[in-house]
Coordinates of N, CA and C in Angstrom, one line a residue:
M1336 N 111.5 150.0 53.8 CA 112.5 149.0 53.6 C 111.9 147.7 53.1
A1337 N 112.5 147.1 52.1 CA 112.1 145.9 51.6 C 113.1 144.8 51.9
I1338 N 112.7 143.6 51.8 CA 113.6 142.4 52.1 C 113.6 141.5 50.9
M1339 N 114.8 141.1 50.6 CA 115.0 140.1 49.5 C 115.9 139.0 50.0
T1340 N 115.6 137.8 49.8 CA 116.4 136.7 50.2 C 117.3 136.2 49.1
T1341 N 118.6 136.0 49.4 CA 119.5 135.5 48.4 C 120.4 134.5 49.0
S1342 N 121.1 133.8 48.2 CA 122.1 132.8 48.7 C 123.5 133.3 48.4
P1343 N 124.5 132.8 49.2 CA 125.9 133.2 49.0 C 126.3 132.9 47.5
E1344 N 127.2 133.7 47.0 CA 127.8 133.5 45.7 C 129.3 133.3 45.9
P1345 N 129.9 132.6 45.0 CA 131.3 132.4 45.0 C 132.0 133.7 45.1
G1346 N 133.0 133.9 46.0 CA 133.8 135.1 46.0 C 133.2 136.1 47.0
D1347 N 132.0 135.9 47.5 CA 131.4 136.8 48.4 C 132.2 136.9 49.7
E1348 N 132.4 138.1 50.3 CA 133.0 138.2 51.6 C 131.9 138.1 52.6
P1349 N 132.1 137.6 53.8 CA 131.1 137.6 54.8 C 130.5 138.9 55.1
G1350 N 129.1 139.0 54.9 CA 128.4 140.2 55.2 C 128.3 141.2 54.1
R1351 N 129.0 140.9 52.9 CA 128.9 141.9 51.9 C 129.1 141.2 50.5
R1352 N 128.7 141.9 49.4 CA 128.9 141.5 48.1 C 129.6 142.6 47.3
A1353 N 130.3 142.1 46.2 CA 131.0 143.1 45.4 C 129.9 143.9 44.6
T1354 N 128.8 143.2 44.1 CA 127.8 143.9 43.4 C 126.4 143.4 43.9
P1355 N 125.4 144.3 43.8 CA 124.1 143.9 44.3 C 123.5 142.7 43.5
P1356 N 122.8 141.8 44.2 CA 122.2 140.7 43.6 C 121.2 141.2 42.6
T1357 N 121.0 140.4 41.5 CA 120.1 140.8 40.4 C 118.7 141.0 40.9
E1358 N 118.3 140.1 41.9 CA 116.9 140.1 42.4 C 116.6 141.4 43.1
L1359 N 117.6 142.1 43.5 CA 117.3 143.3 44.3 C 116.9 144.5 43.4
I1360 N 117.3 144.4 42.1 CA 117.0 145.5 41.2 C 115.6 145.9 41.1
A1361 N 114.7 144.8 40.8 CA 113.3 145.0 40.7 C 112.7 145.5 42.0
E1362 N 113.2 144.9 43.1 CA 112.7 145.3 44.4 C 113.0 146.8 44.7
A1363 N 114.2 147.2 44.3 CA 114.6 148.6 44.6 C 113.7 149.6 43.9
A1364 N 113.2 149.2 42.7 CA 112.3 150.1 41.9 C 111.0 150.4 42.6
R1365 N 110.6 149.4 43.5 CA 109.4 149.6 44.3 C 109.6 150.4 45.6
H1366 N 110.9 150.8 45.8 CA 111.1 151.5 47.1 C 112.1 152.6 46.9
P1367 N 111.7 153.6 46.0 CA 112.6 154.8 45.8 C 112.9 155.5 47.0
G1368 N 114.1 156.0 47.2 CA 114.5 156.8 48.3 C 114.7 155.9 49.6
G1369 N 114.5 154.6 49.5 CA 114.7 153.8 50.7 C 115.9 152.9 50.7
S1370 N 115.6 151.7 51.1 CA 116.7 150.7 51.1 C 116.1 149.3 51.0
V1371 N 116.9 148.4 50.6 CA 116.4 147.0 50.5 C 117.4 146.1 51.3
A1372 N 116.9 145.2 52.1 CA 117.7 144.3 53.0 C 117.9 143.0 52.2
E1373 N 119.2 142.6 52.2 CA 119.5 141.3 51.6 C 119.6 140.3 52.7
I1374 N 118.8 139.2 52.5 CA 118.7 138.1 53.5 C 119.4 136.9 53.0
D1375 N 120.2 136.2 53.8 CA 120.8 135.0 53.4 C 119.8 133.9 53.7
R1376 N 119.2 133.3 52.6 CA 118.1 132.3 52.8 C 118.6 131.0 53.3
T1377 N 119.9 130.8 53.4 CA 120.5 129.6 54.0 C 120.3 129.6 55.5
L1378 N 120.0 130.8 56.0 CA 119.9 131.0 57.5 C 118.5 131.1 58.0
I1379 N 117.5 130.9 57.0 CA 116.1 131.0 57.4 C 115.4 129.8 56.9
S1380 N 114.1 129.6 57.3 CA 113.3 128.5 56.8 C 112.2 129.0 55.9
D1381 N 111.7 130.2 56.1 CA 110.6 130.7 55.4 C 110.7 132.2 55.3
P1382 N 110.9 132.7 54.0 CA 111.1 134.2 53.9 C 109.9 135.0 54.3
N1383 N 108.8 134.4 54.5 CA 107.6 135.1 55.0 C 107.4 134.9 56.5
G1384 N 108.3 134.2 57.1 CA 108.2 133.9 58.5 C 109.1 134.8 59.3
Y1385 N 109.5 134.4 60.5 CA 110.4 135.1 61.4 C 111.8 135.1 60.8
I1386 N 112.4 136.2 60.7 CA 113.8 136.3 60.2 C 114.7 136.8 61.3
P1387 N 115.6 136.0 61.8 CA 116.5 136.6 62.8 C 117.4 137.6 62.2
G1388 N 117.8 138.6 63.1 CA 118.6 139.7 62.6 C 119.9 139.3 62.0
E1389 N 120.5 138.2 62.5 CA 121.8 137.7 62.0 C 121.7 137.2 60.5
A1390 N 120.5 137.0 60.0 CA 120.3 136.5 58.6 C 120.4 137.6 57.6
V1391 N 120.4 138.9 58.1 CA 120.5 140.0 57.2 C 121.9 140.3 56.9
R1392 N 122.3 140.1 55.6 CA 123.6 140.4 55.1 C 124.0 141.9 55.3
G1393 N 123.0 142.7 55.0 CA 123.2 144.2 55.0 C 122.1 144.9 54.2
M1394 N 122.3 146.2 54.1 CA 121.3 147.0 53.4 C 121.9 147.7 52.2
W1395 N 121.1 147.7 51.1 CA 121.5 148.4 49.9 C 120.7 149.6 49.7
K1396 N 121.3 150.7 49.5 CA 120.7 152.0 49.4 C 120.0 152.1 48.0
V1397 N 118.8 152.8 48.0 CA 118.1 153.0 46.8 C 117.9 154.6 46.6
D1398 N 118.1 155.1 45.4 CA 118.0 156.5 45.2 C 116.6 156.9 44.9
A1399 N 116.3 158.2 44.7 CA 115.0 158.7 44.5 C 114.3 158.1 43.3
T1400 N 115.0 157.6 42.3 CA 114.4 157.1 41.1 C 114.2 155.6 41.2
G1401 N 114.5 155.0 42.3 CA 114.3 153.5 42.5 C 115.5 152.7 42.0
Q1402 N 116.7 153.4 41.8 CA 117.8 152.6 41.4 C 118.8 152.4 42.6
L1403 N 119.4 151.2 42.5 CA 120.4 150.9 43.6 C 121.6 151.8 43.4
T1404 N 122.0 152.4 44.5 CA 123.2 153.3 44.4 C 124.5 152.6 44.4
G1405 N 124.5 151.3 44.8 CA 125.7 150.6 44.9 C 126.3 150.7 46.3
E1406 N 125.7 151.6 47.1 CA 126.1 151.7 48.5 C 125.5 150.6 49.4
F1407 N 126.4 149.9 50.1 CA 126.0 148.8 50.9 C 126.5 148.9 52.3
E1408 N 125.6 148.7 53.2 CA 125.9 148.8 54.6 C 125.8 147.4 55.2
P1409 N 127.0 146.8 55.5 CA 127.0 145.4 56.0 C 126.4 145.3 57.4
N1410 N 125.9 144.2 57.7 CA 125.4 144.0 59.1 C 126.5 143.3 59.9
P1411 N 127.0 144.0 60.9 CA 128.1 143.4 61.7 C 127.7 142.2 62.5
S1412 N 126.4 141.9 62.6 CA 125.9 140.7 63.3 C 125.6 139.6 62.4
Y1413 N 125.8 139.7 61.1 CA 125.5 138.7 60.1 C 126.2 137.4 60.5
G1414 N 125.5 136.3 60.4 CA 126.0 135.0 60.7 C 125.0 134.1 61.3
P1415 N 125.4 133.0 61.9 CA 124.4 132.1 62.5 C 123.7 132.8 63.6
A1416 N 122.4 132.5 63.7 CA 121.6 133.1 64.8 C 122.0 132.7 66.2
R1417 N 121.9 133.6 67.1 CA 122.4 133.3 68.5 C 121.2 133.5 69.5
D1418 N 121.3 132.9 70.7 CA 120.4 133.1 71.7 C 120.3 134.6 72.1
D1419 N 119.1 135.1 72.4 CA 119.0 136.5 72.9 C 117.8 136.5 73.9
F1420 N 118.2 136.6 75.2 CA 117.2 136.7 76.2 C 117.2 138.1 76.9
T1421 N 117.7 139.1 76.2 CA 117.8 140.4 76.7 C 116.5 140.9 77.3
K1422 N 115.4 140.7 76.5 CA 114.1 141.3 77.0 C 113.6 140.6 78.2
L1423 N 114.1 139.4 78.5 CA 113.7 138.8 79.8 C 114.6 139.2 80.9
I1424 N 115.9 139.1 80.8 CA 116.8 139.3 81.9 C 117.1 140.7 82.2
A1425 N 116.7 141.6 81.3 CA 116.9 143.1 81.5 C 115.8 143.7 82.4
T1426 N 114.7 142.9 82.6 CA 113.6 143.4 83.3 C 113.9 143.6 84.8
D1427 N 113.2 144.5 85.5 CA 113.3 144.6 86.9 C 112.3 143.7 87.7
H1428 N 111.5 143.0 86.9 CA 110.5 142.2 87.5 C 111.1 141.0 88.3
W1429 N 110.4 140.6 89.4 CA 110.9 139.5 90.2 C 110.8 138.2 89.5
L1430 N 111.9 137.5 89.3 CA 111.9 136.3 88.6 C 112.6 135.1 89.4
D1431 N 112.8 135.3 90.7 CA 113.5 134.3 91.4 C 112.7 133.0 91.4
W1432 N 111.5 133.0 91.1 CA 110.7 131.7 91.1 C 111.1 130.9 89.9
L1433 N 111.9 131.4 88.9 CA 112.4 130.7 87.8 C 113.7 130.1 88.0
G1434 N 114.3 130.3 89.3 CA 115.6 129.8 89.6 C 116.7 130.8 89.4
H1435 N 117.9 130.4 89.6 CA 119.0 131.4 89.6 C 119.3 131.9 88.2
D1436 N 118.9 131.2 87.1 CA 119.1 131.5 85.7 C 117.8 131.4 84.9
P1437 N 117.0 132.5 85.0 CA 115.7 132.4 84.3 C 115.8 132.1 82.8
A1438 N 116.8 132.6 82.2 CA 116.9 132.3 80.7 C 117.1 130.9 80.5
A1439 N 118.0 130.2 81.3 CA 118.2 128.8 81.1 C 117.0 128.0 81.4
T1440 N 116.2 128.4 82.4 CA 115.0 127.8 82.8 C 114.0 127.8 81.6
I1441 N 113.8 129.0 81.0 CA 112.9 129.1 79.9 C 113.3 128.3 78.7
R1442 N 114.6 128.4 78.4 CA 115.2 127.7 77.2 C 115.0 126.1 77.4
G1443 N 115.3 125.7 78.6 CA 115.2 124.3 78.9 C 113.8 123.8 78.8
S1444 N 112.9 124.6 79.3 CA 111.4 124.2 79.2 C 111.0 124.0 77.7
V1445 N 111.4 125.0 76.9 CA 111.0 125.0 75.5 C 111.7 123.8 74.8
A1446 N 113.0 123.5 75.1 CA 113.7 122.4 74.5 C 113.1 121.1 74.9
E1447 N 112.6 121.0 76.1 CA 112.0 119.7 76.5 C 110.7 119.5 75.8
I1448 N 109.9 120.6 75.6 CA 108.6 120.4 74.8 C 108.9 120.1 73.4
I1449 N 109.9 120.7 72.7 CA 110.2 120.4 71.4 C 110.6 118.9 71.2
D1450 N 111.4 118.4 72.2 CA 111.8 117.0 72.1 C 110.7 116.1 72.3
Q1451 N 109.7 116.5 73.2 CA 108.5 115.6 73.4 C 107.7 115.5 72.1
Q1452 N 107.6 116.7 71.4 CA 106.8 116.7 70.2 C 107.4 116.0 69.0
V1453 N 108.7 116.2 68.9 CA 109.5 115.5 67.8 C 110.8 114.9 68.5
P1454 N 110.7 113.7 68.9 CA 111.8 113.1 69.7 C 113.1 113.2 68.9
G1455 N 114.1 113.7 69.6 CA 115.4 114.0 69.0 C 115.6 115.3 68.5
A1456 N 114.6 116.1 68.3 CA 114.7 117.5 67.8 C 115.4 118.4 68.9
T1457 N 116.2 119.3 68.4 CA 117.0 120.2 69.3 C 116.8 121.6 69.0
V1458 N 116.9 122.5 69.9 CA 116.8 123.9 69.7 C 118.2 124.5 69.5
R1459 N 118.4 125.0 68.2 CA 119.7 125.6 67.8 C 119.9 127.0 68.5
W1460 N 118.8 127.8 68.5 CA 118.9 129.1 69.1 C 117.5 129.5 69.5
M1461 N 117.4 130.5 70.4 CA 116.1 131.0 70.9 C 116.3 132.5 71.2
K1462 N 115.2 133.2 70.8 CA 115.2 134.6 71.1 C 113.9 135.0 71.8
I1463 N 113.9 135.9 72.7 CA 112.7 136.5 73.3 C 112.5 137.7 72.5
T1464 N 111.3 137.8 71.8 CA 111.1 138.8 70.8 C 110.4 140.1 71.3
E1465 N 109.7 140.0 72.5 CA 109.0 141.1 73.0 C 109.2 141.1 74.5
E1466 N 108.8 142.3 75.2 CA 108.9 142.3 76.6 C 107.9 141.3 77.2
P1467 N 108.3 140.4 78.1 CA 107.4 139.4 78.6 C 106.2 140.1 79.4
R1468 N 105.2 139.3 79.6 CA 104.0 139.7 80.4 C 104.0 138.9 81.6
Y1469 N 103.7 139.6 82.8 CA 103.8 138.9 84.1 C 102.5 139.0 84.8
L1470 N 102.3 138.0 85.7 CA 101.2 138.0 86.6 C 101.6 137.4 88.0
T1471 N 101.4 138.1 89.1 CA 101.8 137.6 90.4 C 100.6 137.8 91.3
A1472 N 100.5 137.0 92.3 CA 99.5 137.1 93.3 C 100.0 136.6 94.7
G1473 N 99.5 137.2 95.7 CA 100.0 136.8 97.1 C 99.1 137.2 98.2
R1474 N 99.5 137.2 99.4 CA 98.7 137.5 100.5 C 99.6 138.3 101.5
R1475 N 98.9 139.1 102.4 CA 99.7 139.9 103.3 C 100.2 139.0 104.4
A1476 N 101.4 139.3 104.9 CA 102.0 138.6 106.0 C 101.3 138.9 107.3
R1477 N 101.0 137.9 108.1 CA 100.2 138.2 109.3 C 101.0 139.1 110.3
D1478 N 102.3 138.8 110.4 CA 103.1 139.6 111.3 C 103.6 140.9 110.8
D1479 N 103.4 141.2 109.5 CA 103.9 142.4 108.9 C 102.9 142.8 107.7
P1480 N 101.9 143.5 108.0 CA 100.9 143.9 107.0 C 101.4 144.6 105.8
D1481 N 102.6 145.2 105.9 CA 103.2 145.9 104.8 C 104.0 145.0 103.9
S1482 N 104.1 143.7 104.2 CA 104.8 142.8 103.4 C 103.9 141.8 102.7
L1483 N 104.2 141.5 101.5 CA 103.4 140.6 100.7 C 104.1 139.3 100.4
I1484 N 103.5 138.2 100.7 CA 104.0 136.9 100.5 C 103.5 136.4 99.1
V1485 N 104.4 136.3 98.1 CA 103.9 135.8 96.8 C 103.6 134.3 96.8
T1486 N 102.4 134.0 96.4 CA 102.0 132.6 96.4 C 101.8 132.0 95.0
R1487 N 101.6 132.9 94.0 CA 101.5 132.4 92.6 C 102.2 133.4 91.7
A1488 N 102.7 132.9 90.6 CA 103.4 133.7 89.6 C 103.2 133.1 88.2
A1489 N 103.2 133.9 87.2 CA 103.1 133.4 85.9 C 103.7 134.4 84.9
L1490 N 104.2 133.9 83.8 CA 104.7 134.8 82.7 C 104.4 134.2 81.4
A1491 N 104.3 135.1 80.4 CA 104.2 134.7 79.0 C 105.3 135.4 78.2
V1492 N 106.1 134.6 77.5 CA 107.2 135.1 76.7 C 107.0 134.8 75.2
S1493 N 107.1 135.8 74.4 CA 107.0 135.6 73.0 C 108.4 135.1 72.5
F1494 N 108.5 134.2 71.6 CA 109.8 133.6 71.3 C 109.9 133.3 69.8
A1495 N 111.1 133.2 69.3 CA 111.4 132.6 68.0 C 112.5 131.6 68.3
I1496 N 112.4 130.4 67.6 CA 113.4 129.4 67.9 C 113.8 128.7 66.5
G1497 N 115.1 128.4 66.4 CA 115.5 127.6 65.3 C 115.6 126.1 65.8
V1498 N 114.9 125.2 65.1 CA 114.8 123.8 65.5 C 115.4 122.9 64.4
D1499 N 116.3 122.0 64.9 CA 116.9 121.0 64.0 C 116.2 119.6 64.3
S1500 N 115.6 119.0 63.3 CA 115.0 117.7 63.5 C 115.9 116.6 63.1
P1501 N 115.7 115.4 63.7 CA 116.6 114.3 63.4 C 116.7 114.0 61.9
S1502 N 115.7 114.4 61.1 CA 115.7 114.1 59.7 C 116.6 115.1 58.9
G1503 N 117.2 116.1 59.7 CA 118.0 117.1 59.0 C 117.3 118.3 58.6
R1504 N 116.0 118.4 58.9 CA 115.2 119.6 58.5 C 115.4 120.7 59.6
Y1505 N 115.5 121.9 59.1 CA 115.7 123.1 59.9 C 114.5 124.0 59.8
D1506 N 113.8 124.3 60.9 CA 112.6 125.1 60.9 C 112.8 126.3 61.9
I1507 N 112.2 127.4 61.6 CA 112.1 128.5 62.5 C 110.7 128.6 63.0
L1508 N 110.4 128.5 64.3 CA 109.1 128.6 64.8 C 109.0 129.8 65.7
W1509 N 107.7 130.3 65.9 CA 107.5 131.4 66.8 C 106.2 131.2 67.5
G1510 N 106.0 131.9 68.6 CA 104.8 131.8 69.4 C 105.0 132.4 70.8
V1511 N 104.3 131.8 71.7 CA 104.4 132.2 73.1 C 104.5 131.0 74.0
H1512 N 105.4 131.1 75.0 CA 105.6 130.1 76.0 C 105.2 130.7 77.3
S1513 N 104.3 130.0 78.0 CA 103.8 130.5 79.3 C 104.1 129.5 80.4
I1514 N 104.4 130.0 81.5 CA 104.7 129.1 82.7 C 104.0 129.7 83.9
A1515 N 103.3 128.9 84.7 CA 102.6 129.3 85.9 C 103.0 128.4 87.0
V1516 N 103.2 129.0 88.2 CA 103.6 128.2 89.4 C 102.8 128.7 90.6
V1517 N 102.3 127.7 91.4 CA 101.5 128.0 92.5 C 102.1 127.4 93.8
G1518 N 101.8 127.9 94.9 CA 102.3 127.4 96.1 C 103.8 127.8 96.4
L1519 N 104.1 129.0 96.0 CA 105.5 129.4 96.1 C 105.9 129.5 97.6
E1520 N 104.9 129.8 98.4 CA 105.2 129.9 99.9 C 105.5 128.5 100.5
S1521 N 105.3 127.4 99.7 CA 105.5 126.1 100.1 C 106.9 125.6 99.8
G1522 N 107.7 126.4 99.2 CA 109.1 126.0 98.8 C 109.1 125.0 97.7
A1523 N 109.8 123.8 98.0 CA 110.0 122.8 97.1 C 108.7 122.1 96.7
R1524 N 107.6 122.3 97.4 CA 106.4 121.6 97.1 C 105.6 122.4 96.1
A1525 N 106.0 123.6 95.6 CA 105.3 124.4 94.7 C 105.1 123.6 93.4
R1526 N 104.0 123.8 92.7 CA 103.7 123.1 91.5 C 103.6 124.1 90.3
S1527 N 104.0 123.6 89.1 CA 104.1 124.5 87.9 C 103.5 123.8 86.7
R1528 N 103.2 124.5 85.7 CA 102.7 124.0 84.5 C 103.1 124.9 83.3
A1529 N 103.4 124.4 82.2 CA 103.8 125.2 81.0 C 102.9 125.0 79.8
W1530 N 102.8 126.0 79.0 CA 102.0 126.0 77.8 C 102.9 126.5 76.6
F1531 N 102.7 125.9 75.5 CA 103.5 126.2 74.3 C 102.6 126.5 73.1
D1532 N 102.4 127.7 72.8 CA 101.4 128.1 71.8 C 102.1 128.7 70.6
L1533 N 102.2 127.8 69.5 CA 102.8 128.3 68.3 C 101.9 129.2 67.5
W1534 N 102.5 130.2 66.8 CA 101.8 131.1 65.9 C 100.7 131.9 66.7
T1535 N 101.0 132.2 68.0 CA 100.1 132.9 68.8 C 100.7 134.3 69.2
A1536 N 99.9 135.3 69.2 CA 100.4 136.7 69.6 C 100.5 136.8 71.1
L1537 N 101.4 137.6 71.5 CA 101.6 137.8 73.0 C 100.4 138.3 73.7
D1538 N 99.7 139.3 73.1 CA 98.5 139.8 73.7 C 97.4 138.7 74.0
A1539 N 97.3 137.8 73.1 CA 96.3 136.7 73.2 C 96.7 135.8 74.3
A1540 N 98.0 135.5 74.4 CA 98.5 134.6 75.5 C 98.4 135.3 76.8
E1541 N 98.6 136.6 76.9 CA 98.5 137.3 78.2 C 97.1 137.2 78.8
Q1542 N 96.1 137.3 77.9 CA 94.8 137.2 78.3 C 94.4 135.9 79.0
Q1543 N 95.2 134.9 78.7 CA 94.9 133.6 79.3 C 95.6 133.3 80.6
L1544 N 96.5 134.2 81.0 CA 97.3 133.9 82.2 C 96.5 133.7 83.4
R1545 N 95.5 134.6 83.6 CA 94.6 134.4 84.8 C 93.9 133.1 84.9
T1546 N 93.4 132.7 83.7 CA 92.7 131.4 83.7 C 93.7 130.2 83.9
R1547 N 94.9 130.3 83.3 CA 95.9 129.2 83.4 C 96.5 129.1 84.8
I1548 N 96.7 130.2 85.4 CA 97.3 130.1 86.7 C 96.4 129.5 87.7
A1549 N 95.1 129.6 87.4 CA 94.0 129.0 88.3 C 93.9 127.5 88.0
E1550 N 94.4 127.1 86.9 CA 94.3 125.7 86.5 C 95.3 124.8 87.2
V1551 N 96.4 125.4 87.7 CA 97.4 124.7 88.4 C 97.0 124.4 89.9
E1552 N 96.9 123.1 90.2 CA 96.5 122.7 91.5 C 97.5 123.1 92.6
P1553 N 97.1 123.7 93.7 CA 98.1 124.1 94.7 C 98.6 122.8 95.4
P1554 N 99.7 122.9 96.0 CA 100.2 121.7 96.8 C 99.4 121.5 98.0
T1555 N 99.2 120.2 98.4 CA 98.4 119.9 99.6 C 99.3 119.7 100.8

């Protein structure tokens, strides 16, 4: 599959075109027997960066000779990108330490960091792009050796976000957001810390979780 970015043309219907964009003809020749995806570049910031699924107008079929067949499969999700925390909230992992709404906690933490780095910048949408990585630690309960009291927890989530700057600029950023909390057995006195690593792979961030969770000072 190949990807080609295009802009809307007058008379286009949402999600489809009457005829294939001229730019796709050459691209199709390089992918005989496959298909080429048409991307609305007004919905992305970098064609070589992260492309949300909603930016895909649809797929054009390519025959065995590398010619567009004219067959177009529209993307029913085409349109403005939306939040997607499915990979976080669908897990069976214990996330109570993130509050009653883990997705809102993660989004709020990222939005706060973005605003700190660029005052006035806002997060238009956020997606969790891979299954999060977790780390938990605890101790055996004195009165019940079969029970574990969780004292520390951390997670690393890979993300993509659409950011609107006060200047009017729109950027799509990706990376890993990590949060560690210690002193969970202390209730409200628990302490936490967050890390925001742009252009970082999830595997690399996961390797740092043990070190980072140890950096958070426990409550006294």
